[in-house]
Amino acid sequence: MKRLICALLAAALLCLSGCGAAEQPEQLSLFAMDTYMTLAAYGDKAQEALSACGQELNRLEQQLSRTREDSPVSELNRGGSAQVSDETMELLTAALTYSELTGGAFDMTIAPLVSLWNITGDEPYLPAQTEIDALLPLVGAEHVHLDGDTVTLDTGCAIDLGGIAKGYASDRMADIFAEYGVDSALVSLGGNVYARGAKPGGQAWTVAIQHPENGGYAAALALTDAFAVTSGGYQRYFTGPDGTVYQHILDPKTGWPVQGDLLSVTIVADSGTLADAYSTALYVMGAEAAQDFWRQEGGFDMVLITTDGRLLYTPGLADILTEVKDSGYVYACVPA
Ligand code: AMP
Ligand code: MG
């Protein structure tokens, strides 16, 4: 069912974006990296490019998955040390940088708690506080040691790239389109969107931001050459035996699913990896700290949807964001 809902949403997104263009795009849909993905591309080599994209997405799943036993990440988590490719080393370096920049709100060493809760797995689990307390000391970027091509983790530690890998994958899609000379494409890897160039007629791509509460849309963005990545509690969650909804983004400080004042965070940037790491981190931070972070760091735009019914967007999106009538949200620009 989860897959079907994802499929429907992705289809709606692409239709919304592609309708109106005279030329029909080449399209590819696949399930990889634990999410439903859709890609559409225009141009002479669109089909070849999409085929290369599909292969690359399957390769990245094999490389970066925490749950596939044959992945280098699993090998590292099992053995505590592993030699990794330049690519993996670069991604781990980026992940550590984003951890530091976000004060640990994004933290790939959250893995032992992700495994304990198993919220995205088949059998989610509501742990006791003592179980959480036992694993919390294993969380922290200081437990990861990079040396040449070797990664070493402190005893008991593990990494989970689920908060950044799809963003990295969207950056790779950009590289592949460049290689094949494709300059008009739209990619949706779960909540990770990449709008390459413009539609064939020259119009921007329309990328919808999901309404976290009613399954419709909360806003639309007119994007060209941009990555838009959304994190939200509504994307994956389970309802505990106590009736409480536990969503999949954990607060590395407490080890509990975030119960903050945000329903979703969308980051718009020129890097998918950055957008993915930041969307997860800002969801953890909450609305006020997220706005402070944007003011301090800059280099990206964002849309925050709050639990008290506000949709806040940064000034860089003011001219390209369309409000959705009857969404129930009050739309407001974040003061610079
Ligand atoms: P995203 O959908 O990009 O926000 O990523 C959420 C996924 O990243 C979760 O399903 C976990 O696998 C992992 N994760 C959960 N909490 C964090 C966190 N605070 N920092 C980094 N990764 C996380
Ligand atoms: Mg993320």
Coordinates of C-alpha atoms and ligand atoms in Angstrom, one line a residue:
M1 CA 0.0 0.0 0.0
K2 CA 2.8 2.4 0.9
R3 CA 4.3 1.8 -2.6
L4 CA 1.0 2.4 -4.3
I5 CA 0.4 5.7 -2.5
C6 CA 4.0 6.8 -3.5
A7 CA 3.3 5.7 -7.1
L8 CA 0.1 7.7 -7.3
L9 CA 1.7 10.8 -5.8
A10 CA 4.7 10.6 -8.1
A11 CA 2.5 10.1 -11.1
A12 CA 0.4 13.2 -10.1
L13 CA 3.6 15.2 -9.7
L14 CA 4.9 14.3 -13.1
C15 CA 1.6 14.9 -14.8
L16 CA 1.3 18.3 -13.1
S17 CA 4.7 19.1 -14.3
G18 CA 4.7 17.7 -17.8
C19 CA 1.2 18.4 -19.0
G20 CA 1.0 21.0 -21.7
A21 CA 4.3 20.2 -23.4
A22 CA 3.7 19.2 -27.0
E23 CA 6.6 16.7 -27.2
Q24 CA 6.2 13.6 -25.1
P25 CA 9.0 12.8 -22.7
E26 CA 10.7 9.5 -22.3
Q27 CA 9.8 8.1 -18.9
L28 CA 11.2 5.6 -16.4
S29 CA 9.7 4.3 -13.2
L30 CA 11.4 2.0 -10.7
F31 CA 11.5 1.1 -7.1
A32 CA 15.0 1.5 -5.6
M33 CA 16.5 2.8 -2.4
D34 CA 13.3 1.9 -0.7
T35 CA 11.2 4.4 -2.6
Y36 CA 9.2 4.7 -5.8
M37 CA 11.0 6.8 -8.4
T38 CA 9.9 8.4 -11.6
L39 CA 12.1 10.1 -14.2
A40 CA 11.1 12.0 -17.4
A41 CA 13.5 13.4 -19.9
Y42 CA 13.3 15.1 -23.3
G43 CA 15.8 15.1 -26.1
D44 CA 17.6 12.9 -28.6
K45 CA 19.4 10.8 -26.0
A46 CA 16.7 10.9 -23.4
Q47 CA 16.1 7.1 -23.5
E48 CA 19.7 6.2 -23.2
A49 CA 20.2 8.7 -20.4
L50 CA 17.2 7.2 -18.5
S51 CA 18.5 3.7 -18.9
A52 CA 21.9 4.9 -17.5
C53 CA 20.0 6.6 -14.6
G54 CA 18.1 3.4 -13.8
Q55 CA 21.3 1.4 -13.6
E56 CA 23.0 4.1 -11.5
L57 CA 20.1 4.1 -9.0
N58 CA 20.3 0.4 -8.6
R59 CA 24.0 0.6 -8.2
L60 CA 23.7 3.3 -5.5
E61 CA 21.2 1.2 -3.6
Q62 CA 23.7 -1.7 -3.6
Q63 CA 26.4 0.6 -2.4
L64 CA 24.7 2.7 0.2
S65 CA 21.9 0.6 1.7
R66 CA 21.9 -0.1 5.4
T67 CA 19.5 -2.9 5.1
R68 CA 21.0 -4.8 2.1
E69 CA 23.5 -7.3 3.6
D70 CA 25.8 -7.1 0.6
S71 CA 26.3 -3.3 0.6
P72 CA 29.7 -1.8 1.7
V73 CA 27.7 0.2 4.3
S74 CA 26.4 -3.0 5.8
E75 CA 29.9 -4.5 5.8
L76 CA 31.1 -1.4 7.6
N77 CA 28.3 -1.6 10.1
R78 CA 28.9 -5.3 10.8
G79 CA 32.7 -5.2 10.9
G80 CA 33.3 -1.7 12.4
S81 CA 35.9 -1.0 9.7
A82 CA 35.9 -1.2 5.9
Q83 CA 37.8 0.0 2.9
V84 CA 35.4 2.1 0.7
S85 CA 35.3 3.6 -2.7
D86 CA 36.3 7.3 -3.3
E87 CA 32.6 8.0 -3.9
T88 CA 31.5 6.6 -0.6
M89 CA 34.3 8.4 1.2
E90 CA 33.2 11.7 -0.4
L91 CA 29.6 11.1 0.7
L92 CA 30.7 10.2 4.3
T93 CA 32.8 13.3 4.3
A94 CA 29.8 15.4 3.2
A95 CA 27.6 13.8 5.8
L96 CA 30.1 14.6 8.5
T97 CA 30.3 18.2 7.3
Y98 CA 26.5 18.6 7.4
S99 CA 26.4 17.1 10.8
E100 CA 28.8 19.7 12.1
L101 CA 27.0 22.5 10.3
T102 CA 23.6 21.5 11.7
G103 CA 24.9 21.0 15.2
G104 CA 24.2 17.3 15.0
A105 CA 20.6 17.6 13.9
F106 CA 21.6 15.6 10.8
D107 CA 23.6 12.7 12.0
M108 CA 24.2 9.4 10.1
T109 CA 25.4 7.7 13.3
I110 CA 21.7 7.6 14.4
A111 CA 21.7 4.1 12.8
P112 CA 21.5 2.0 16.0
L113 CA 18.4 3.9 17.1
V114 CA 16.9 3.7 13.6
S115 CA 17.4 -0.1 13.8
L116 CA 15.9 -0.2 17.3
W117 CA 12.7 1.7 16.4
N118 CA 12.6 0.1 12.9
I119 CA 10.0 2.6 11.9
T120 CA 10.5 2.1 8.1
G121 CA 10.8 -1.7 8.5
D122 CA 8.1 -4.4 8.5
E123 CA 7.9 -4.5 12.3
P124 CA 8.3 -1.2 14.0
Y125 CA 9.0 -1.3 17.7
L126 CA 8.2 1.1 20.6
P127 CA 11.4 0.8 22.8
A128 CA 11.7 1.4 26.5
Q129 CA 13.6 4.5 27.6
T130 CA 16.3 2.2 29.0
E131 CA 16.9 0.7 25.6
I132 CA 17.2 4.2 24.1
D133 CA 19.5 5.3 26.8
A134 CA 21.8 2.3 26.1
L135 CA 22.2 3.3 22.5
L136 CA 22.4 7.1 22.7
P137 CA 26.2 7.2 23.6
L138 CA 26.8 5.5 20.2
V139 CA 25.4 8.5 18.4
G140 CA 27.7 11.4 17.3
A141 CA 30.0 12.3 14.4
E142 CA 33.0 11.8 16.6
H143 CA 32.5 8.1 16.4
V144 CA 33.4 8.0 12.7
H145 CA 37.0 8.0 11.6
L146 CA 38.1 8.5 8.0
D147 CA 41.6 7.7 7.0
G148 CA 42.6 7.4 3.4
D149 CA 40.2 4.8 2.0
T150 CA 39.4 3.3 5.3
V151 CA 36.4 4.1 7.5
T152 CA 36.4 2.9 11.2
L153 CA 33.5 3.2 13.6
D154 CA 33.8 3.1 17.3
T155 CA 32.6 -0.2 18.9
G156 CA 28.8 -0.7 18.5
C157 CA 28.4 2.3 16.2
A158 CA 26.8 2.2 12.8
I159 CA 25.8 4.6 10.0
D160 CA 22.5 5.1 8.1
L161 CA 22.7 7.2 4.9
G162 CA 18.9 7.2 4.5
G163 CA 18.7 11.0 5.2
I164 CA 21.2 11.9 2.4
A165 CA 21.6 9.1 -0.1
K166 CA 18.6 9.9 -2.3
G167 CA 19.8 13.5 -2.5
Y168 CA 23.2 12.3 -3.6
A169 CA 21.5 10.1 -6.1
S170 CA 19.7 13.1 -7.6
D171 CA 23.1 14.8 -8.0
R172 CA 24.2 11.8 -9.9
M173 CA 21.2 12.0 -12.2
A174 CA 22.3 15.6 -13.0
D175 CA 25.7 14.3 -13.9
I176 CA 24.3 11.6 -16.2
F177 CA 22.0 14.0 -18.0
A178 CA 24.9 16.3 -18.6
E179 CA 26.9 13.3 -20.0
Y180 CA 24.1 12.5 -22.5
G181 CA 23.4 16.1 -23.4
V182 CA 19.9 16.0 -21.9
D183 CA 18.9 19.5 -20.8
S184 CA 15.2 19.1 -20.0
A185 CA 14.2 16.5 -17.4
L186 CA 12.3 16.0 -14.2
V187 CA 13.3 13.4 -11.6
S188 CA 11.4 12.4 -8.4
L189 CA 13.2 10.0 -6.1
G190 CA 10.6 9.8 -3.4
G191 CA 10.6 13.2 -1.8
N192 CA 13.7 14.2 -3.7
V193 CA 13.0 16.2 -6.9
Y194 CA 15.5 17.4 -9.5
A195 CA 14.2 19.8 -12.1
R196 CA 16.8 20.0 -14.9
G197 CA 16.6 23.0 -17.3
A198 CA 13.0 23.9 -18.3
K199 CA 10.2 22.2 -20.1
P200 CA 10.7 22.0 -23.9
G201 CA 8.6 25.1 -24.4
G202 CA 10.9 27.1 -22.1
Q203 CA 8.5 27.1 -19.1
A204 CA 9.7 26.2 -15.6
W205 CA 8.8 22.8 -14.2
T206 CA 5.9 22.8 -11.7
V207 CA 6.9 20.9 -8.6
A208 CA 4.1 20.4 -6.1
I209 CA 4.7 20.4 -2.3
Q210 CA 2.6 17.8 -0.7
H211 CA -0.1 18.8 1.8
P212 CA 1.1 16.8 4.9
E213 CA -2.4 16.4 6.2
N214 CA -4.9 15.9 3.4
G215 CA -2.9 14.1 0.7
G216 CA -3.3 17.0 -1.8
Y217 CA -0.9 19.8 -2.4
A218 CA 0.0 22.7 -0.2
A219 CA 1.9 24.8 -2.7
A220 CA 3.5 24.6 -6.1
L221 CA 7.0 25.8 -7.1
A222 CA 8.1 26.8 -10.6
L223 CA 11.6 25.5 -10.8
T224 CA 14.4 25.4 -13.3
D225 CA 17.7 23.8 -12.6
A226 CA 17.1 23.1 -8.9
F227 CA 16.8 20.4 -6.4
A228 CA 13.8 20.3 -4.1
V229 CA 13.9 17.9 -1.2
T230 CA 11.1 17.4 1.3
S231 CA 11.3 15.7 4.7
G232 CA 8.1 15.1 6.6
G233 CA 6.8 13.0 9.4
Y234 CA 3.8 12.1 7.2
Q235 CA 6.0 10.3 4.8
R236 CA 6.8 7.3 7.0
Y237 CA 5.4 6.5 10.5
F238 CA 3.8 3.9 12.6
T239 CA 1.1 4.1 15.3
G240 CA 2.3 2.6 18.5
P241 CA 0.3 0.4 20.8
D242 CA -0.4 3.5 22.9
G243 CA -2.1 5.2 19.8
T244 CA 0.7 7.7 19.4
V245 CA 2.1 8.3 15.9
Y246 CA 5.8 7.9 15.7
Q247 CA 7.4 9.2 12.5
H248 CA 10.7 8.2 11.0
I249 CA 13.0 11.2 11.7
L250 CA 14.8 10.8 15.0
D251 CA 16.2 13.5 17.2
P252 CA 19.9 12.5 17.7
K253 CA 19.9 14.2 21.1
T254 CA 17.0 12.2 22.6
G255 CA 16.8 9.1 20.4
W256 CA 13.0 9.7 20.1
P257 CA 11.1 10.4 16.9
V258 CA 10.9 14.2 16.5
Q259 CA 7.7 15.6 18.0
G260 CA 8.3 19.1 16.9
D261 CA 6.4 22.0 15.4
L262 CA 7.0 21.1 11.8
L263 CA 4.9 18.9 9.5
S264 CA 7.3 19.2 6.6
V265 CA 10.5 20.9 5.4
T266 CA 11.3 21.5 1.7
I267 CA 14.8 22.6 0.8
V268 CA 15.4 24.2 -2.6
A269 CA 19.1 24.3 -3.6
D270 CA 21.6 23.7 -6.3
S271 CA 22.8 20.5 -4.6
G272 CA 20.7 17.5 -4.0
T273 CA 23.0 16.1 -1.3
L274 CA 22.9 19.4 0.6
A275 CA 19.1 19.7 0.2
D276 CA 18.6 16.2 1.5
A277 CA 20.8 16.6 4.6
Y278 CA 19.3 20.0 5.4
S279 CA 15.7 18.9 5.0
T280 CA 16.2 16.2 7.6
A281 CA 18.2 18.5 9.9
L282 CA 15.7 21.4 9.8
Y283 CA 12.8 19.0 10.5
V284 CA 14.7 18.0 13.7
M285 CA 15.5 21.7 14.6
G286 CA 11.9 23.0 14.4
A287 CA 10.5 26.2 12.9
E288 CA 12.4 28.8 14.8
A289 CA 15.8 27.2 14.7
A290 CA 15.3 26.3 11.1
Q291 CA 14.7 30.0 10.2
D292 CA 17.8 31.0 12.2
F293 CA 19.8 28.4 10.4
W294 CA 18.7 29.7 7.1
R295 CA 19.6 33.3 8.1
Q296 CA 23.1 32.2 9.3
E297 CA 24.1 29.7 6.6
G298 CA 22.1 30.8 3.5
G299 CA 22.8 29.2 0.2
F300 CA 19.4 27.6 0.0
D301 CA 15.6 28.4 0.0
M302 CA 13.0 26.5 2.0
V303 CA 9.3 26.0 2.7
L304 CA 8.3 25.1 6.2
I305 CA 4.8 23.8 7.1
T306 CA 4.1 24.1 10.7
T307 CA 1.8 22.2 13.0
D308 CA -0.1 25.4 13.8
G309 CA -1.1 25.9 10.2
R310 CA 1.5 28.2 8.6
L311 CA 3.4 27.7 5.4
L312 CA 6.5 29.8 5.6
Y313 CA 8.8 30.3 2.6
T314 CA 12.0 32.2 2.1
P315 CA 12.1 35.4 -0.1
G316 CA 13.9 33.6 -2.9
L317 CA 10.7 31.6 -3.5
A318 CA 8.3 34.5 -3.4
D319 CA 8.0 34.9 -7.2
I320 CA 7.9 31.2 -8.0
L321 CA 5.6 29.8 -5.2
T322 CA 1.9 29.4 -6.0
E323 CA -0.5 29.1 -3.0
V324 CA -3.2 26.4 -3.0
K325 CA -6.6 27.7 -2.3
D326 CA -8.4 25.9 0.5
S327 CA -5.2 24.3 1.8
G328 CA -6.1 25.7 5.2
Y329 CA -2.6 27.2 5.6
V330 CA -1.6 30.8 6.2
Y331 CA 1.2 31.7 3.8
A332 CA 3.9 34.0 4.9
C333 CA 7.4 35.0 3.8
V334 CA 10.2 34.4 6.3
P335 CA 11.8 37.7 7.3
A336 CA 15.4 38.0 6.2
Ligands
AMP1 P1 14.7 12.1 5.1 O1 13.5 11.5 4.6 O2 15.7 12.5 4.1 O3 14.5 13.2 6.1 O4 15.5 10.9 5.9 C1 14.9 10.2 6.9 C2 15.7 8.9 7.1 O5 17.0 9.2 7.6 C3 15.1 8.1 8.2 O6 14.2 7.2 7.7 C4 16.3 7.4 8.8 O7 16.7 6.3 8.0 C5 17.4 8.5 8.7 N1 17.3 9.4 9.8 C6 16.4 9.6 10.8 N2 16.7 10.6 11.7 C7 17.9 11.1 11.2 C8 18.7 12.2 11.6 N3 18.4 13.0 12.6 N4 19.8 12.4 10.9 C9 20.2 11.7 9.8 N5 19.4 10.7 9.4 C10 18.3 10.4 10.0
MG2 MG 17.1 14.1 4.1

